[in-house]
Coordinates of C-alpha atoms and ligand atoms in Angstrom, one line a residue:
Chain G
M112 CA -43.2 -32.9 24.6
G113 CA -44.8 -29.7 23.3
S114 CA -45.7 -28.4 26.7
N115 CA -42.2 -29.3 28.0
W116 CA -40.6 -27.2 25.3
L117 CA -42.9 -24.3 26.1
T118 CA -42.0 -24.6 29.8
L119 CA -38.3 -24.8 29.1
F120 CA -38.6 -21.8 26.7
L121 CA -40.4 -19.6 29.2
E122 CA -38.1 -20.7 32.0
S123 CA -34.9 -20.1 30.2
F124 CA -35.9 -16.9 28.5
P125 CA -35.2 -14.6 31.4
K126 CA -32.0 -16.6 32.2
I127 CA -30.7 -15.8 28.8
L128 CA -32.1 -12.3 28.5
I129 CA -30.6 -11.1 31.7
P130 CA -26.9 -11.7 30.8
G131 CA -27.9 -10.2 27.4
L132 CA -28.8 -7.0 29.2
T133 CA -26.0 -7.0 31.8
R134 CA -23.2 -8.4 29.6
T135 CA -23.9 -8.5 25.8
I136 CA -25.4 -5.0 25.6
P137 CA -22.8 -3.3 27.9
L138 CA -20.0 -5.1 26.1
A139 CA -21.2 -3.9 22.7
A140 CA -22.1 -0.4 23.9
V141 CA -18.8 0.3 25.8
S142 CA -16.7 -1.2 23.0
F143 CA -18.6 0.8 20.4
A144 CA -18.2 4.1 22.3
I145 CA -14.5 3.6 22.6
A146 CA -14.3 2.5 18.9
M147 CA -16.0 5.7 17.9
V148 CA -13.4 7.8 19.7
I149 CA -10.6 5.7 18.1
A150 CA -12.3 6.0 14.7
V151 CA -12.8 9.7 14.7
L152 CA -9.4 10.5 15.9
T153 CA -7.6 8.1 13.6
A154 CA -9.7 9.2 10.6
M155 CA -9.0 12.8 11.3
A156 CA -5.3 12.2 11.5
Q157 CA -5.4 10.3 8.2
Y158 CA -7.5 12.9 6.6
A159 CA -5.0 15.6 7.6
K160 CA -2.2 13.3 6.4
I161 CA -0.1 13.7 9.5
P162 CA 3.2 12.0 8.7
V163 CA 4.3 9.0 10.8
L164 CA 1.0 8.9 12.7
T165 CA -0.7 8.1 9.4
Q166 CA 1.7 5.2 8.9
I167 CA 1.1 3.9 12.4
I168 CA -2.6 4.1 12.0
R169 CA -2.4 2.3 8.6
F170 CA -0.5 -0.5 10.4
Y171 CA -3.0 -0.7 13.2
I172 CA -5.9 -0.9 10.7
W173 CA -4.0 -3.5 8.6
I174 CA -3.5 -5.8 11.7
F175 CA -7.0 -5.5 13.1
R176 CA -8.8 -5.9 9.8
G177 CA -6.6 -8.7 8.6
T178 CA -7.0 -11.1 11.5
P179 CA -10.1 -12.8 12.9
P180 CA -11.6 -11.3 16.0
L181 CA -11.5 -14.7 17.6
V182 CA -7.8 -14.9 17.2
Q183 CA -7.5 -11.4 18.7
L184 CA -9.5 -12.4 21.7
F185 CA -7.3 -15.4 22.2
V186 CA -4.1 -13.4 21.9
V187 CA -5.2 -10.9 24.5
F188 CA -6.9 -13.3 27.0
Y189 CA -4.8 -16.5 26.7
G190 CA -1.7 -15.1 25.1
L191 CA -0.8 -11.9 27.0
P192 CA -0.6 -13.6 30.4
R193 CA 2.6 -15.3 29.0
A194 CA 4.0 -11.8 28.7
G195 CA 2.9 -11.1 32.3
I196 CA -0.2 -9.1 31.3
L197 CA -3.3 -10.5 32.9
I198 CA -6.6 -9.1 31.9
D199 CA -10.0 -10.1 33.2
P200 CA -12.4 -11.6 30.6
F201 CA -14.8 -8.7 30.3
P202 CA -12.1 -5.9 29.9
A203 CA -10.2 -8.2 27.6
A204 CA -13.2 -8.4 25.4
V205 CA -13.8 -4.7 25.5
I206 CA -10.2 -4.1 24.4
V207 CA -10.4 -6.4 21.5
F208 CA -13.8 -5.3 20.3
S209 CA -12.9 -1.6 20.7
L210 CA -9.7 -1.9 18.7
N211 CA -11.3 -4.2 16.1
E212 CA -14.4 -2.0 15.6
G213 CA -12.2 1.1 15.8
A214 CA -10.2 -0.1 12.8
Y215 CA -13.2 -0.8 10.6
S216 CA -15.0 2.4 11.7
S217 CA -11.9 4.5 11.1
E218 CA -12.1 3.6 7.4
I219 CA -15.8 4.4 7.3
V220 CA -15.2 7.8 8.9
R221 CA -12.2 8.6 6.8
A222 CA -14.1 7.9 3.6
A223 CA -17.0 10.0 4.9
L224 CA -14.6 12.9 5.7
E225 CA -13.1 12.6 2.2
S226 CA -16.6 12.7 0.6
V227 CA -17.3 16.2 2.1
P228 CA -16.6 18.7 -0.7
V229 CA -13.3 20.6 -0.4
G230 CA -15.3 23.8 -0.8
Q231 CA -16.7 23.3 2.7
M232 CA -13.3 23.6 4.3
E233 CA -12.4 26.6 2.0
A234 CA -15.6 28.4 2.9
G235 CA -14.7 27.9 6.6
Y236 CA -11.3 29.4 6.0
C237 CA -12.8 32.3 4.1
V238 CA -15.1 33.2 7.0
G239 CA -12.0 33.3 9.3
M240 CA -12.4 29.9 10.9
T241 CA -9.3 27.7 11.6
Y242 CA -8.8 24.2 10.4
M243 CA -10.0 22.7 13.7
Q244 CA -13.0 25.0 14.0
T245 CA -14.1 24.1 10.5
M246 CA -13.4 20.5 11.1
R247 CA -15.5 20.5 14.3
R248 CA -18.4 22.6 13.1
I249 CA -18.7 21.8 9.4
I250 CA -16.8 18.9 8.1
L251 CA -17.2 16.3 11.0
P252 CA -20.9 16.8 11.4
Q253 CA -21.4 16.3 7.6
A254 CA -19.1 13.3 7.6
M255 CA -20.8 11.7 10.6
R256 CA -24.2 12.1 8.9
T257 CA -22.8 10.3 5.8
A258 CA -21.2 7.6 7.9
F259 CA -24.2 7.1 10.2
P260 CA -25.9 4.2 8.2
S261 CA -22.6 2.2 7.9
L262 CA -21.7 2.9 11.5
S263 CA -25.1 1.7 12.6
N264 CA -24.7 -1.5 10.7
S265 CA -21.3 -2.0 12.4
L266 CA -22.9 -1.6 15.7
I267 CA -25.5 -4.3 14.9
A268 CA -22.7 -6.6 13.7
L269 CA -20.8 -5.9 16.9
V270 CA -23.8 -6.9 19.1
K271 CA -23.9 -10.2 17.3
N272 CA -20.1 -10.6 17.4
T273 CA -20.0 -10.2 21.2
S274 CA -21.0 -13.9 21.2
L275 CA -17.4 -14.7 20.4
A276 CA -16.5 -13.5 23.9
A277 CA -18.0 -16.8 25.2
N278 CA -14.7 -18.3 24.1
I279 CA -12.8 -16.3 26.7
T280 CA -15.2 -17.1 29.5
V281 CA -17.3 -13.9 29.4
T282 CA -20.7 -15.1 30.7
E283 CA -22.7 -13.2 28.1
M284 CA -25.8 -14.5 26.4
F285 CA -24.3 -17.2 24.3
M286 CA -22.2 -18.7 27.0
T287 CA -25.2 -18.7 29.3
T288 CA -27.2 -20.6 26.7
Q289 CA -24.4 -23.1 26.2
R290 CA -24.5 -23.8 29.9
I291 CA -28.3 -24.3 29.9
V292 CA -27.9 -26.7 26.9
A293 CA -25.3 -28.7 28.8
R294 CA -27.9 -29.2 31.6
T295 CA -31.0 -29.7 29.6
Y296 CA -29.8 -31.4 26.3
E297 CA -32.2 -29.2 24.2
P298 CA -29.8 -27.5 21.8
L299 CA -32.3 -26.9 19.0
L300 CA -34.8 -25.0 21.2
L301 CA -32.2 -23.0 23.2
Y302 CA -30.0 -22.0 20.3
L303 CA -33.0 -20.8 18.4
E304 CA -34.1 -19.0 21.5
V305 CA -30.8 -17.1 21.9
G306 CA -30.9 -16.4 18.2
L307 CA -34.4 -14.9 18.7
I308 CA -33.1 -12.6 21.4
Y309 CA -30.2 -11.4 19.2
L310 CA -32.8 -10.8 16.5
M311 CA -34.8 -8.7 18.9
F312 CA -31.7 -6.6 19.8
S313 CA -30.8 -6.2 16.1
T314 CA -34.4 -5.2 15.1
L315 CA -34.6 -2.6 17.9
L316 CA -31.3 -1.1 16.7
T317 CA -32.5 -1.1 13.1
F318 CA -35.5 1.0 14.3
L319 CA -33.2 3.3 16.2
Q320 CA -31.1 3.6 13.1
S321 CA -33.9 4.7 10.8
W322 CA -35.2 7.1 13.5
G323 CA -31.7 8.6 13.8
E324 CA -31.3 8.9 10.1
K325 CA -34.5 10.8 9.8
K326 CA -33.5 13.1 12.7
L327 CA -30.0 13.8 11.2
G328 CA -31.3 13.9 7.7
A329 CA -33.1 17.3 7.8
Y330 CA -30.4 19.1 5.9
M331 CA -29.5 16.5 3.4
E332 CA -32.8 15.2 2.1
K333 CA -31.8 15.8 -1.5
E334 CA -28.5 14.1 -1.4
A335 CA -29.8 11.1 0.4
Chain P
M140 CA -4.9 51.8 -2.3
L141 CA -6.6 49.2 -0.1
L142 CA -5.1 46.2 -1.8
E143 CA -2.0 46.1 -3.9
A144 CA -0.4 42.9 -5.1
R145 CA 3.0 42.9 -6.8
N146 CA 4.6 40.2 -9.0
V147 CA 2.3 37.4 -8.0
K148 CA 3.6 34.1 -9.5
K149 CA 2.1 30.6 -9.3
S150 CA 2.8 27.4 -11.2
F151 CA 1.3 24.0 -11.0
K152 CA 4.0 21.4 -11.7
N153 CA 5.6 22.9 -14.8
L154 CA 2.6 25.0 -15.9
D155 CA 3.1 28.7 -15.2
V156 CA -0.4 29.9 -14.4
L157 CA 0.5 33.3 -13.0
K158 CA 3.5 35.0 -14.5
G159 CA 4.0 38.0 -12.3
I160 CA 0.7 39.7 -11.8
D161 CA 0.4 43.3 -10.5
L162 CA -2.9 44.6 -9.4
S163 CA -4.5 47.1 -7.2
V164 CA -7.9 47.9 -5.8
D165 CA -8.8 51.1 -4.1
T166 CA -11.3 51.5 -1.2
G167 CA -14.8 51.8 -2.5
E168 CA -13.9 50.4 -5.9
A169 CA -15.6 47.6 -7.8
A170 CA -12.8 46.1 -9.9
V171 CA -13.4 43.3 -12.4
I172 CA -11.0 40.8 -13.7
L173 CA -11.8 39.8 -17.3
G174 CA -10.1 37.3 -19.5
P175 CA -10.6 34.0 -21.4
S176 CA -11.0 30.7 -19.8
G177 CA -7.7 29.4 -18.4
A178 CA -6.2 32.9 -18.1
G179 CA -5.5 32.2 -14.4
K180 CA -8.3 34.4 -12.9
T181 CA -9.5 31.9 -10.4
T182 CA -6.0 31.0 -9.4
L183 CA -5.2 34.7 -8.9
L184 CA -8.2 35.2 -6.6
R185 CA -7.3 32.1 -4.7
C186 CA -3.8 33.3 -4.2
L187 CA -5.1 36.6 -3.0
N188 CA -7.0 34.9 -0.2
F189 CA -4.3 32.3 0.4
L190 CA -6.4 29.3 -0.6
E191 CA -3.3 28.7 -2.8
T192 CA 0.2 29.6 -1.8
S193 CA 1.9 31.7 -4.4
D194 CA 5.5 31.0 -5.5
A195 CA 6.2 34.7 -5.3
G196 CA 4.5 38.0 -4.6
E197 CA 4.0 40.7 -2.2
L198 CA 0.7 42.0 -0.9
S199 CA 0.0 45.3 0.7
F200 CA -3.3 45.4 2.4
D201 CA -4.7 48.3 4.4
G202 CA -1.2 49.6 5.1
K203 CA 0.3 46.2 6.0
I204 CA 2.7 44.2 3.9
Y205 CA 2.4 40.5 3.5
P206 CA 4.9 38.2 1.7
M207 CA 2.6 36.0 -0.3
D208 CA 5.0 33.0 -0.7
H209 CA 5.6 32.6 3.0
M210 CA 2.7 33.7 5.1
S211 CA 2.4 32.7 8.7
R212 CA -0.8 31.1 9.8
K213 CA -1.4 34.0 12.1
N214 CA -1.1 36.5 9.3
I215 CA -3.3 34.5 7.0
R216 CA -6.0 34.4 9.6
E217 CA -5.7 38.1 10.4
Y218 CA -6.0 38.9 6.7
R219 CA -8.9 36.6 6.2
L220 CA -10.8 38.2 9.1
Q221 CA -10.8 41.4 7.0
T222 CA -11.8 39.9 3.7
A223 CA -14.5 37.7 2.3
F224 CA -14.8 35.3 -0.6
V225 CA -17.8 34.4 -2.8
F226 CA -17.4 31.2 -4.7
Q227 CA -18.6 30.1 -8.1
S228 CA -20.2 27.1 -6.5
F229 CA -21.6 29.0 -3.5
N230 CA -20.0 26.6 -0.9
L231 CA -22.7 27.2 1.7
F232 CA -22.2 25.1 4.8
L233 CA -24.5 22.2 3.9
N234 CA -25.3 21.4 7.5
K235 CA -26.4 24.9 8.4
T236 CA -29.5 27.0 7.7
A237 CA -29.2 30.3 5.8
L238 CA -29.0 32.3 9.0
Q239 CA -26.5 29.8 10.6
N240 CA -24.4 30.1 7.4
V241 CA -24.2 33.8 8.0
T242 CA -23.6 33.7 11.7
E243 CA -21.2 30.8 11.8
G244 CA -18.1 32.9 11.1
L245 CA -19.2 35.6 13.5
I246 CA -19.7 33.3 16.4
T247 CA -17.0 30.7 15.8
A248 CA -14.2 32.8 14.2
R249 CA -14.9 36.2 15.8
G250 CA -16.4 35.2 19.2
I251 CA -19.4 37.4 18.8
G252 CA -22.4 36.4 21.0
K253 CA -25.2 34.4 19.4
A254 CA -27.9 37.1 19.9
Q255 CA -25.8 39.8 18.4
A256 CA -24.6 37.6 15.6
E257 CA -28.1 36.7 14.7
E258 CA -29.1 40.4 14.6
T259 CA -26.2 41.1 12.3
G260 CA -27.0 38.0 10.3
M261 CA -30.6 39.0 9.8
R262 CA -29.6 42.4 8.6
A263 CA -27.3 40.8 6.1
L264 CA -30.1 38.4 4.9
E265 CA -32.4 41.4 4.6
R266 CA -29.8 43.1 2.5
V267 CA -30.0 40.3 -0.1
G268 CA -33.7 39.9 0.2
L269 CA -33.8 36.6 2.0
A270 CA -34.8 37.4 5.6
S271 CA -37.8 35.1 5.1
H272 CA -35.6 32.2 4.2
R273 CA -33.5 32.3 7.4
D274 CA -34.4 28.7 8.4
Y275 CA -33.9 27.1 5.0
Y276 CA -31.1 24.6 4.4
P277 CA -28.9 25.1 1.3
H278 CA -30.6 22.2 -0.6
Q279 CA -34.0 24.0 -0.1
L280 CA -32.8 27.1 -1.9
S281 CA -32.4 27.8 -5.6
G282 CA -28.9 28.5 -6.9
G283 CA -29.6 32.2 -7.0
Q284 CA -30.8 32.2 -3.4
Q285 CA -27.8 30.2 -2.3
Q286 CA -25.5 32.7 -3.9
R287 CA -27.3 35.5 -2.2
V288 CA -27.0 33.8 1.1
A289 CA -23.3 33.4 0.3
I290 CA -23.1 37.1 -0.3
A291 CA -24.9 37.8 3.0
R292 CA -22.4 35.6 4.7
A293 CA -19.6 37.6 3.1
L294 CA -21.2 40.9 4.1
A295 CA -22.0 40.0 7.7
A296 CA -18.4 40.2 8.8
E297 CA -18.1 43.7 7.4
P298 CA -15.0 42.9 5.3
K299 CA -12.8 45.6 3.8
I300 CA -13.0 43.8 0.5
I301 CA -15.1 40.9 -1.0
F302 CA -13.6 38.7 -3.7
F303 CA -16.1 37.1 -6.1
D304 CA -15.1 34.3 -8.4
E305 CA -17.6 34.1 -11.2
P306 CA -20.5 34.3 -8.8
T307 CA -23.1 33.8 -11.5
S308 CA -21.6 31.3 -13.9
A309 CA -23.2 28.3 -12.2
L310 CA -26.6 29.9 -12.5
D311 CA -29.4 30.0 -15.1
P312 CA -29.9 33.4 -16.8
E313 CA -33.0 34.3 -14.8
L314 CA -31.2 33.6 -11.5
T315 CA -28.1 35.5 -12.7
T316 CA -30.1 38.7 -12.7
E317 CA -31.1 38.5 -9.1
V318 CA -27.5 38.0 -8.0
L319 CA -26.1 40.7 -10.2
S320 CA -28.6 43.2 -8.9
V321 CA -27.5 42.5 -5.3
M322 CA -23.9 43.0 -6.4
R323 CA -24.9 46.2 -8.2
S324 CA -26.5 47.6 -5.0
L325 CA -23.3 46.7 -3.1
A326 CA -21.3 48.6 -5.5
D327 CA -23.6 51.6 -5.2
D328 CA -23.1 51.5 -1.5
G329 CA -19.3 51.7 -2.0
M330 CA -18.4 48.1 -1.0
T331 CA -14.9 47.3 -2.2
M332 CA -15.0 44.3 -4.5
L333 CA -12.7 42.4 -6.8
I334 CA -14.9 40.4 -9.2
V335 CA -13.9 37.8 -11.7
T336 CA -16.8 37.6 -14.2
H337 CA -17.8 36.8 -17.8
E338 CA -20.7 39.3 -17.6
I339 CA -19.4 42.0 -19.8
E340 CA -22.4 44.2 -19.5
F341 CA -22.2 44.0 -15.7
A342 CA -18.5 44.9 -15.8
R343 CA -19.1 47.8 -18.1
T344 CA -22.0 49.3 -16.1
V345 CA -20.9 48.5 -12.5
S346 CA -17.2 48.4 -12.2
N347 CA -14.7 51.3 -11.8
R348 CA -11.7 49.4 -12.9
V349 CA -11.0 46.6 -15.3
I350 CA -8.1 44.2 -15.3
F351 CA -7.8 42.1 -18.5
M352 CA -5.8 38.9 -18.1
E353 CA -4.6 36.3 -20.5
N354 CA -2.1 33.5 -20.2
G355 CA -1.2 34.3 -16.6
E356 CA -0.5 37.9 -17.4
V357 CA -2.2 41.2 -17.1
V358 CA -2.6 42.4 -20.6
E359 CA -4.1 45.7 -19.7
S360 CA -5.8 47.4 -16.8
G361 CA -7.3 50.8 -16.2
L362 CA -10.5 52.7 -15.6
T363 CA -13.6 50.9 -16.9
S364 CA -14.6 53.8 -19.1
D365 CA -11.2 53.9 -20.7
I366 CA -10.8 50.2 -21.3
F367 CA -14.3 49.9 -22.9
S368 CA -14.1 53.1 -25.0
H369 CA -10.5 52.8 -26.2
P370 CA -8.6 49.7 -25.2
Q371 CA -4.9 50.1 -25.8
K372 CA -4.2 46.5 -26.6
E373 CA -5.6 44.7 -29.6
R374 CA -6.2 41.5 -27.5
T375 CA -8.4 43.5 -25.1
A376 CA -10.4 45.0 -27.9
A377 CA -10.9 41.7 -29.6
F378 CA -12.0 40.0 -26.3
L379 CA -14.4 42.7 -25.4
K380 CA -15.9 42.6 -28.9
V381 CA -16.4 38.9 -28.9
E382 CA -17.8 38.7 -25.4
S383 CA -20.2 41.6 -25.9
K384 CA -21.6 39.9 -28.9
K385 CA -22.0 36.7 -27.0
Q386 CA -24.3 38.4 -24.5
N387 CA -26.7 40.0 -27.0
Ligands
ATP229 N1 -5.0 22.8 -8.8 C1 -4.5 22.9 -10.0 N2 -3.6 22.0 -10.5 C2 -3.1 22.0 -11.7 N3 -3.5 22.9 -12.7 C3 -4.4 23.9 -12.3 C4 -4.9 23.9 -11.0 N4 -5.8 25.0 -10.9 C5 -5.7 25.6 -12.1 N5 -4.9 24.9 -12.9 C6 -4.6 25.3 -14.3 O1 -4.3 26.7 -14.3 C7 -4.8 27.3 -15.5 C8 -5.6 28.5 -15.0 O2 -6.7 28.1 -14.3 P1 -7.8 29.1 -13.7 O3 -8.9 28.2 -13.1 O4 -7.1 30.0 -12.8 O5 -8.4 29.8 -15.0 P2 -9.6 30.8 -15.1 O6 -9.0 32.1 -15.7 O7 -10.2 31.0 -13.8 O8 -10.5 30.1 -16.1 P3 -12.1 30.0 -16.2 O9 -12.6 31.3 -16.9 O10 -12.4 28.8 -17.0 O11 -12.6 29.9 -14.8 C9 -5.6 26.3 -16.2 O12 -4.8 25.8 -17.3 C10 -5.8 25.2 -15.2 O13 -5.9 24.0 -15.8
MG230 MG1 -12.2 30.5 -13.0

């Protein structure tokens, strides 16, 4: 029995890890990158209080934060075909996770922008810089430093949440594990095993986070 | 006159903070604005650099006339490239070193090359005695040092005038001295400055012109020697008397 478990563990480990590296990680990475672009742009628009656009962004954030990501996945993958829009599983998952993560991160970045003292923008003006120059060179870098720990946590959460994509037939780590379970009837071992791999990913990201914080932190040691 | 503002008005909601200020500063002059707390000194300085939009007023600067209540973005920028501002709370760029604080405006706003900007920046830091601190971040500097970097940042762009809003009131007395001595040497070099301050002794010994404000109005203005030796208004005399006592 014991040796059977060990054999199964060792055999299935690469079978689960590989979709982790080829599906789970890319899904999280691509979604997160797009989410960051969405977050920064929408946060800047809200910070600048651009009329109409701000309301549209508030609406977007309201929808995506107020509904479960699983429901969002189902709407996009199973629902949209009814409206004639067919999207493959992987891109459908990317769309949902980008928009969902973008909505949460937008609020994080906006709060970080607002935490930068107003004097920073005024000082930029007084040395002759424009709003956008000061935003790009002074305000945004400080805000991103402030937002970095929260955004890192979101990324870790996103890596774990990609398991939801199993529900729309993306053959990522969790889906792959389910298939092996169906063949071997060893749910306890295999689900613990996939959990272990998620834990490895999260731990690695946590290390990267503290390394990044140190690197970015040089100018803010006191405030931190 | 380098700078001449006429009838500057500003109110917040229904509070009239500036009730029609007239003021002028000549090239090479160090002018100080004195007045009790709440007089509107900060507001006036902010209006003069368009950090606040005035409700009325006309500004003539270096031969050009600007309408203070409806400035185009282009005009504001053109004007700001010729002026500098030193804040009470320093407002150094927190993500930049001392040298980067000084060069940022030169490089980003004025398109000066990095090497040349750094040369200019180092000269400005030397001027305030902080060349050795070029790579320090603001949080690694004392308040007095931060304010001196802020002055170097103002100087680096070779502005026609520098506005100072109570540059020493956030500082301990011993740090105040080092900042005031830098400002004194700027005045000696003929830098044009408009300074809001509560440092009466500094005003008396360094400035050429005094503007005394109260309740959003200029009570009295004139040459420093005249104002200090025989103020025309009772309010001015009383203020100077009380403030001078406070400092001794
Ligand atoms: N943004 C603002 N909104 C509302 N009221 C303001 C604002 N800024 C200034 N005031 C008010 O305007 C008046 C003048 O303020 P100001 O800061 O210009 O005075 P000050 O002469 O600089 O005083 P101090 O010597 O204390 O710095 C005060 O009553 C203040 O409360
Ligand atoms: Mg003030």
